[in-house]
C-alpha cells in the first residue's frame, strides 16, 4: 500500500513481536538499502557525532552493497562515535573515520545480524 499509519502500526508491530514472536519489519530479500552518515558541516578529528536529527550529521539512502563495499557508516550507528579524521561538509563518513561507541546496544545488535 502507498501509505503507513505509524501511530497505529508501530504499537501493533511491537505487540505481535512480543506476544507471538513474529518478525514484523524483516526484508523479504535481504538488505537492499542503507541510510549512510554524511557530515552536516566541516568537522574536526576528535569531534563527537551527536546522532540523528542533531547538529553534526544527516543521512542519505544508498544501496546496501555499495555502502558495505565502501565501508560507509550507517547513521543508526553514528551517535557517540568520535571522529579520527577531519571531515568536510557533505562528505560521507566511513567506519575508518570514527571510533565506534563500543557500549552501543545498536552496534551490538547490528553486529549480530550483519
mmCIF file with all atom_site columns, C-alpha atoms in Angstrom:
data_model
loop_
_atom_site.group_PDB
_atom_site.id
_atom_site.type_symbol
_atom_site.label_atom_id
_atom_site.label_alt_id
_atom_site.label_comp_id
_atom_site.label_asym_id
_atom_site.label_entity_id
_atom_site.label_seq_id
_atom_site.pdbx_PDB_ins_code
_atom_site.Cartn_x
_atom_site.Cartn_y
_atom_site.Cartn_z
_atom_site.occupancy
_atom_site.B_iso_or_equiv
_atom_site.pdbx_formal_charge
_atom_site.auth_seq_id
_atom_site.auth_comp_id
_atom_site.auth_asym_id
_atom_site.auth_atom_id
_atom_site.pdbx_PDB_model_num
ATOM 1   C CA . UNK A 1 1   ? 0.000  0.000   0.000  1.00 0.00 ? 1   UNK A CA 1
ATOM 2   C CA . UNK A 1 2   ? 1.212  3.556   -0.654 1.00 0.00 ? 2   UNK A CA 1
ATOM 3   C CA . UNK A 1 3   ? 0.947  4.828   2.935  1.00 0.00 ? 3   UNK A CA 1
ATOM 4   C CA . UNK A 1 4   ? 1.788  3.938   6.532  1.00 0.00 ? 4   UNK A CA 1
ATOM 5   C CA . UNK A 1 5   ? -0.148 4.784   9.680  1.00 0.00 ? 5   UNK A CA 1
ATOM 6   C CA . UNK A 1 6   ? 2.844  4.663   12.003 1.00 0.00 ? 6   UNK A CA 1
ATOM 7   C CA . UNK A 1 7   ? 0.915  5.702   15.098 1.00 0.00 ? 7   UNK A CA 1
ATOM 8   C CA . UNK A 1 8   ? -1.160 2.531   14.701 1.00 0.00 ? 8   UNK A CA 1
ATOM 9   C CA . UNK A 1 9   ? 1.303  0.158   13.016 1.00 0.00 ? 9   UNK A CA 1
ATOM 10  C CA . UNK A 1 10  ? 4.205  0.630   15.434 1.00 0.00 ? 10  UNK A CA 1
ATOM 11  C CA . UNK A 1 11  ? 2.398  -0.491  18.606 1.00 0.00 ? 11  UNK A CA 1
ATOM 12  C CA . UNK A 1 12  ? 0.783  -3.374  16.697 1.00 0.00 ? 12  UNK A CA 1
ATOM 13  C CA . UNK A 1 13  ? 4.183  -4.497  15.399 1.00 0.00 ? 13  UNK A CA 1
ATOM 14  C CA . UNK A 1 14  ? 5.635  -4.370  18.903 1.00 0.00 ? 14  UNK A CA 1
ATOM 15  C CA . UNK A 1 15  ? 2.728  -6.378  20.299 1.00 0.00 ? 15  UNK A CA 1
ATOM 16  C CA . UNK A 1 16  ? 2.999  -9.039  17.560 1.00 0.00 ? 16  UNK A CA 1
ATOM 17  C CA . UNK A 1 17  ? 6.742  -9.334  18.138 1.00 0.00 ? 17  UNK A CA 1
ATOM 18  C CA . UNK A 1 18  ? 6.364  -9.557  21.922 1.00 0.00 ? 18  UNK A CA 1
ATOM 19  C CA . UNK A 1 19  ? 3.338  -11.842 22.221 1.00 0.00 ? 19  UNK A CA 1
ATOM 20  C CA . UNK A 1 20  ? 3.763  -14.034 19.141 1.00 0.00 ? 20  UNK A CA 1
ATOM 21  C CA . UNK A 1 21  ? 7.489  -13.794 18.399 1.00 0.00 ? 21  UNK A CA 1
ATOM 22  C CA . UNK A 1 22  ? 6.519  -12.617 14.924 1.00 0.00 ? 22  UNK A CA 1
ATOM 23  C CA . UNK A 1 23  ? 9.085  -10.628 12.931 1.00 0.00 ? 23  UNK A CA 1
ATOM 24  C CA . UNK A 1 24  ? 7.255  -7.630  11.520 1.00 0.00 ? 24  UNK A CA 1
ATOM 25  C CA . UNK A 1 25  ? 9.962  -5.496  9.938  1.00 0.00 ? 25  UNK A CA 1
ATOM 26  C CA . UNK A 1 26  ? 12.082 -8.075  8.145  1.00 0.00 ? 26  UNK A CA 1
ATOM 27  C CA . UNK A 1 27  ? 13.055 -7.561  4.493  1.00 0.00 ? 27  UNK A CA 1
ATOM 28  C CA . UNK A 1 28  ? 11.962 -10.427 2.233  1.00 0.00 ? 28  UNK A CA 1
ATOM 29  C CA . UNK A 1 29  ? 15.081 -10.311 0.047  1.00 0.00 ? 29  UNK A CA 1
ATOM 30  C CA . UNK A 1 30  ? 17.898 -9.373  2.425  1.00 0.00 ? 30  UNK A CA 1
ATOM 31  C CA . UNK A 1 31  ? 19.383 -5.951  2.937  1.00 0.00 ? 31  UNK A CA 1
ATOM 32  C CA . UNK A 1 32  ? 18.699 -3.656  -0.025 1.00 0.00 ? 32  UNK A CA 1
ATOM 33  C CA . UNK A 1 33  ? 19.452 -0.136  1.183  1.00 0.00 ? 33  UNK A CA 1
ATOM 34  C CA . UNK A 1 34  ? 21.319 1.653   3.938  1.00 0.00 ? 34  UNK A CA 1
ATOM 35  C CA . UNK A 1 35  ? 20.982 5.135   5.384  1.00 0.00 ? 35  UNK A CA 1
ATOM 36  C CA . UNK A 1 36  ? 24.570 6.370   5.496  1.00 0.00 ? 36  UNK A CA 1
ATOM 37  C CA . UNK A 1 37  ? 26.123 9.124   7.609  1.00 0.00 ? 37  UNK A CA 1
ATOM 38  C CA . UNK A 1 38  ? 27.010 12.430  5.927  1.00 0.00 ? 38  UNK A CA 1
ATOM 39  C CA . UNK A 1 39  ? 28.816 15.362  7.609  1.00 0.00 ? 39  UNK A CA 1
ATOM 40  C CA . UNK A 1 40  ? 26.373 18.247  8.016  1.00 0.00 ? 40  UNK A CA 1
ATOM 41  C CA . UNK A 1 41  ? 29.218 20.756  8.372  1.00 0.00 ? 41  UNK A CA 1
ATOM 42  C CA . UNK A 1 42  ? 33.014 20.754  8.475  1.00 0.00 ? 42  UNK A CA 1
ATOM 43  C CA . UNK A 1 43  ? 34.028 18.561  11.414 1.00 0.00 ? 43  UNK A CA 1
ATOM 44  C CA . UNK A 1 44  ? 37.371 18.114  13.166 1.00 0.00 ? 44  UNK A CA 1
ATOM 45  C CA . UNK A 1 45  ? 39.134 14.989  14.376 1.00 0.00 ? 45  UNK A CA 1
ATOM 46  C CA . UNK A 1 46  ? 38.100 14.461  17.999 1.00 0.00 ? 46  UNK A CA 1
ATOM 47  C CA . UNK A 1 47  ? 34.565 15.788  17.478 1.00 0.00 ? 47  UNK A CA 1
ATOM 48  C CA . UNK A 1 48  ? 31.804 13.515  18.761 1.00 0.00 ? 48  UNK A CA 1
ATOM 49  C CA . UNK A 1 49  ? 28.886 12.779  16.451 1.00 0.00 ? 49  UNK A CA 1
ATOM 50  C CA . UNK A 1 50  ? 25.635 13.726  18.149 1.00 0.00 ? 50  UNK A CA 1
ATOM 51  C CA . UNK A 1 51  ? 23.408 11.447  16.069 1.00 0.00 ? 51  UNK A CA 1
ATOM 52  C CA . UNK A 1 52  ? 20.237 11.565  14.041 1.00 0.00 ? 52  UNK A CA 1
ATOM 53  C CA . UNK A 1 53  ? 18.416 14.893  13.857 1.00 0.00 ? 53  UNK A CA 1
ATOM 54  C CA . UNK A 1 54  ? 21.098 16.848  15.649 1.00 0.00 ? 54  UNK A CA 1
ATOM 55  C CA . UNK A 1 55  ? 23.881 19.190  14.504 1.00 0.00 ? 55  UNK A CA 1
ATOM 56  C CA . UNK A 1 56  ? 26.781 17.158  13.094 1.00 0.00 ? 56  UNK A CA 1
ATOM 57  C CA . UNK A 1 57  ? 25.402 14.646  10.572 1.00 0.00 ? 57  UNK A CA 1
ATOM 58  C CA . UNK A 1 58  ? 22.462 13.762  8.357  1.00 0.00 ? 58  UNK A CA 1
ATOM 59  C CA . UNK A 1 59  ? 21.500 10.614  6.481  1.00 0.00 ? 59  UNK A CA 1
ATOM 60  C CA . UNK A 1 60  ? 21.218 9.719   2.815  1.00 0.00 ? 60  UNK A CA 1
ATOM 61  C CA . UNK A 1 61  ? 19.976 6.470   1.358  1.00 0.00 ? 61  UNK A CA 1
ATOM 62  C CA . UNK A 1 62  ? 22.444 4.299   -0.547 1.00 0.00 ? 62  UNK A CA 1
ATOM 63  C CA . UNK A 1 63  ? 22.409 0.790   -1.990 1.00 0.00 ? 63  UNK A CA 1
ATOM 64  C CA . UNK A 1 64  ? 23.436 -1.664  0.729  1.00 0.00 ? 64  UNK A CA 1
ATOM 65  C CA . UNK A 1 65  ? 26.035 -3.367  -1.480 1.00 0.00 ? 65  UNK A CA 1
ATOM 66  C CA . UNK A 1 66  ? 27.760 -0.049  -2.246 1.00 0.00 ? 66  UNK A CA 1
ATOM 67  C CA . UNK A 1 67  ? 27.624 1.113   1.377  1.00 0.00 ? 67  UNK A CA 1
ATOM 68  C CA . UNK A 1 68  ? 29.163 -2.160  2.524  1.00 0.00 ? 68  UNK A CA 1
ATOM 69  C CA . UNK A 1 69  ? 31.831 -2.178  -0.194 1.00 0.00 ? 69  UNK A CA 1
ATOM 70  C CA . UNK A 1 70  ? 32.896 1.405   0.585  1.00 0.00 ? 70  UNK A CA 1
ATOM 71  C CA . UNK A 1 71  ? 32.716 0.988   4.374  1.00 0.00 ? 71  UNK A CA 1
ATOM 72  C CA . UNK A 1 72  ? 30.117 3.742   4.803  1.00 0.00 ? 72  UNK A CA 1
ATOM 73  C CA . UNK A 1 73  ? 28.867 4.238   8.353  1.00 0.00 ? 73  UNK A CA 1
ATOM 74  C CA . UNK A 1 74  ? 25.128 3.618   8.864  1.00 0.00 ? 74  UNK A CA 1
ATOM 75  C CA . UNK A 1 75  ? 23.580 6.640   10.548 1.00 0.00 ? 75  UNK A CA 1
ATOM 76  C CA . UNK A 1 76  ? 21.994 4.439   13.186 1.00 0.00 ? 76  UNK A CA 1
ATOM 77  C CA . UNK A 1 77  ? 25.492 3.662   14.486 1.00 0.00 ? 77  UNK A CA 1
ATOM 78  C CA . UNK A 1 78  ? 26.770 7.245   14.384 1.00 0.00 ? 78  UNK A CA 1
ATOM 79  C CA . UNK A 1 79  ? 25.646 8.594   17.747 1.00 0.00 ? 79  UNK A CA 1
ATOM 80  C CA . UNK A 1 80  ? 28.525 8.702   20.203 1.00 0.00 ? 80  UNK A CA 1
ATOM 81  C CA . UNK A 1 81  ? 31.207 7.990   17.601 1.00 0.00 ? 81  UNK A CA 1
ATOM 82  C CA . UNK A 1 82  ? 34.333 10.142  17.761 1.00 0.00 ? 82  UNK A CA 1
ATOM 83  C CA . UNK A 1 83  ? 35.964 11.278  14.531 1.00 0.00 ? 83  UNK A CA 1
ATOM 84  C CA . UNK A 1 84  ? 39.530 10.155  13.831 1.00 0.00 ? 84  UNK A CA 1
ATOM 85  C CA . UNK A 1 85  ? 39.843 12.428  10.796 1.00 0.00 ? 85  UNK A CA 1
ATOM 86  C CA . UNK A 1 86  ? 38.688 15.880  9.725  1.00 0.00 ? 86  UNK A CA 1
ATOM 87  C CA . UNK A 1 87  ? 35.547 15.729  7.583  1.00 0.00 ? 87  UNK A CA 1
ATOM 88  C CA . UNK A 1 88  ? 34.304 18.250  5.043  1.00 0.00 ? 88  UNK A CA 1
ATOM 89  C CA . UNK A 1 89  ? 30.672 19.300  4.803  1.00 0.00 ? 89  UNK A CA 1
ATOM 90  C CA . UNK A 1 90  ? 28.617 16.769  2.780  1.00 0.00 ? 90  UNK A CA 1
ATOM 91  C CA . UNK A 1 91  ? 31.380 14.135  2.926  1.00 0.00 ? 91  UNK A CA 1
ATOM 92  C CA . UNK A 1 92  ? 30.252 10.547  3.648  1.00 0.00 ? 92  UNK A CA 1
ATOM 93  C CA . UNK A 1 93  ? 31.553 9.191   6.953  1.00 0.00 ? 93  UNK A CA 1
ATOM 94  C CA . UNK A 1 94  ? 33.191 5.762   6.815  1.00 0.00 ? 94  UNK A CA 1
ATOM 95  C CA . UNK A 1 95  ? 33.784 3.217   9.560  1.00 0.00 ? 95  UNK A CA 1
ATOM 96  C CA . UNK A 1 96  ? 37.521 4.009   9.276  1.00 0.00 ? 96  UNK A CA 1
ATOM 97  C CA . UNK A 1 97  ? 36.826 7.691   10.031 1.00 0.00 ? 97  UNK A CA 1
ATOM 98  C CA . UNK A 1 98  ? 35.431 7.043   13.520 1.00 0.00 ? 98  UNK A CA 1
ATOM 99  C CA . UNK A 1 99  ? 35.970 5.295   16.807 1.00 0.00 ? 99  UNK A CA 1
ATOM 100 C CA . UNK A 1 100 ? 32.719 3.429   17.354 1.00 0.00 ? 100 UNK A CA 1
ATOM 101 C CA . UNK A 1 101 ? 30.792 3.761   20.605 1.00 0.00 ? 101 UNK A CA 1
ATOM 102 C CA . UNK A 1 102 ? 31.685 0.286   21.953 1.00 0.00 ? 102 UNK A CA 1
ATOM 103 C CA . UNK A 1 103 ? 28.899 0.254   24.554 1.00 0.00 ? 103 UNK A CA 1
ATOM 104 C CA . UNK A 1 104 ? 26.197 0.957   21.947 1.00 0.00 ? 104 UNK A CA 1
ATOM 105 C CA . UNK A 1 105 ? 23.303 -1.505  22.023 1.00 0.00 ? 105 UNK A CA 1
ATOM 106 C CA . UNK A 1 106 ? 22.583 -0.647  18.386 1.00 0.00 ? 106 UNK A CA 1
ATOM 107 C CA . UNK A 1 107 ? 26.157 -1.618  17.440 1.00 0.00 ? 107 UNK A CA 1
ATOM 108 C CA . UNK A 1 108 ? 25.831 -4.954  19.265 1.00 0.00 ? 108 UNK A CA 1
ATOM 109 C CA . UNK A 1 109 ? 22.527 -5.684  17.510 1.00 0.00 ? 109 UNK A CA 1
ATOM 110 C CA . UNK A 1 110 ? 23.953 -4.659  14.135 1.00 0.00 ? 110 UNK A CA 1
ATOM 111 C CA . UNK A 1 111 ? 26.935 -6.988  14.531 1.00 0.00 ? 111 UNK A CA 1
ATOM 112 C CA . UNK A 1 112 ? 24.597 -9.868  15.375 1.00 0.00 ? 112 UNK A CA 1
ATOM 113 C CA . UNK A 1 113 ? 22.673 -9.567  12.088 1.00 0.00 ? 113 UNK A CA 1
ATOM 114 C CA . UNK A 1 114 ? 25.256 -8.414  9.534  1.00 0.00 ? 114 UNK A CA 1
#
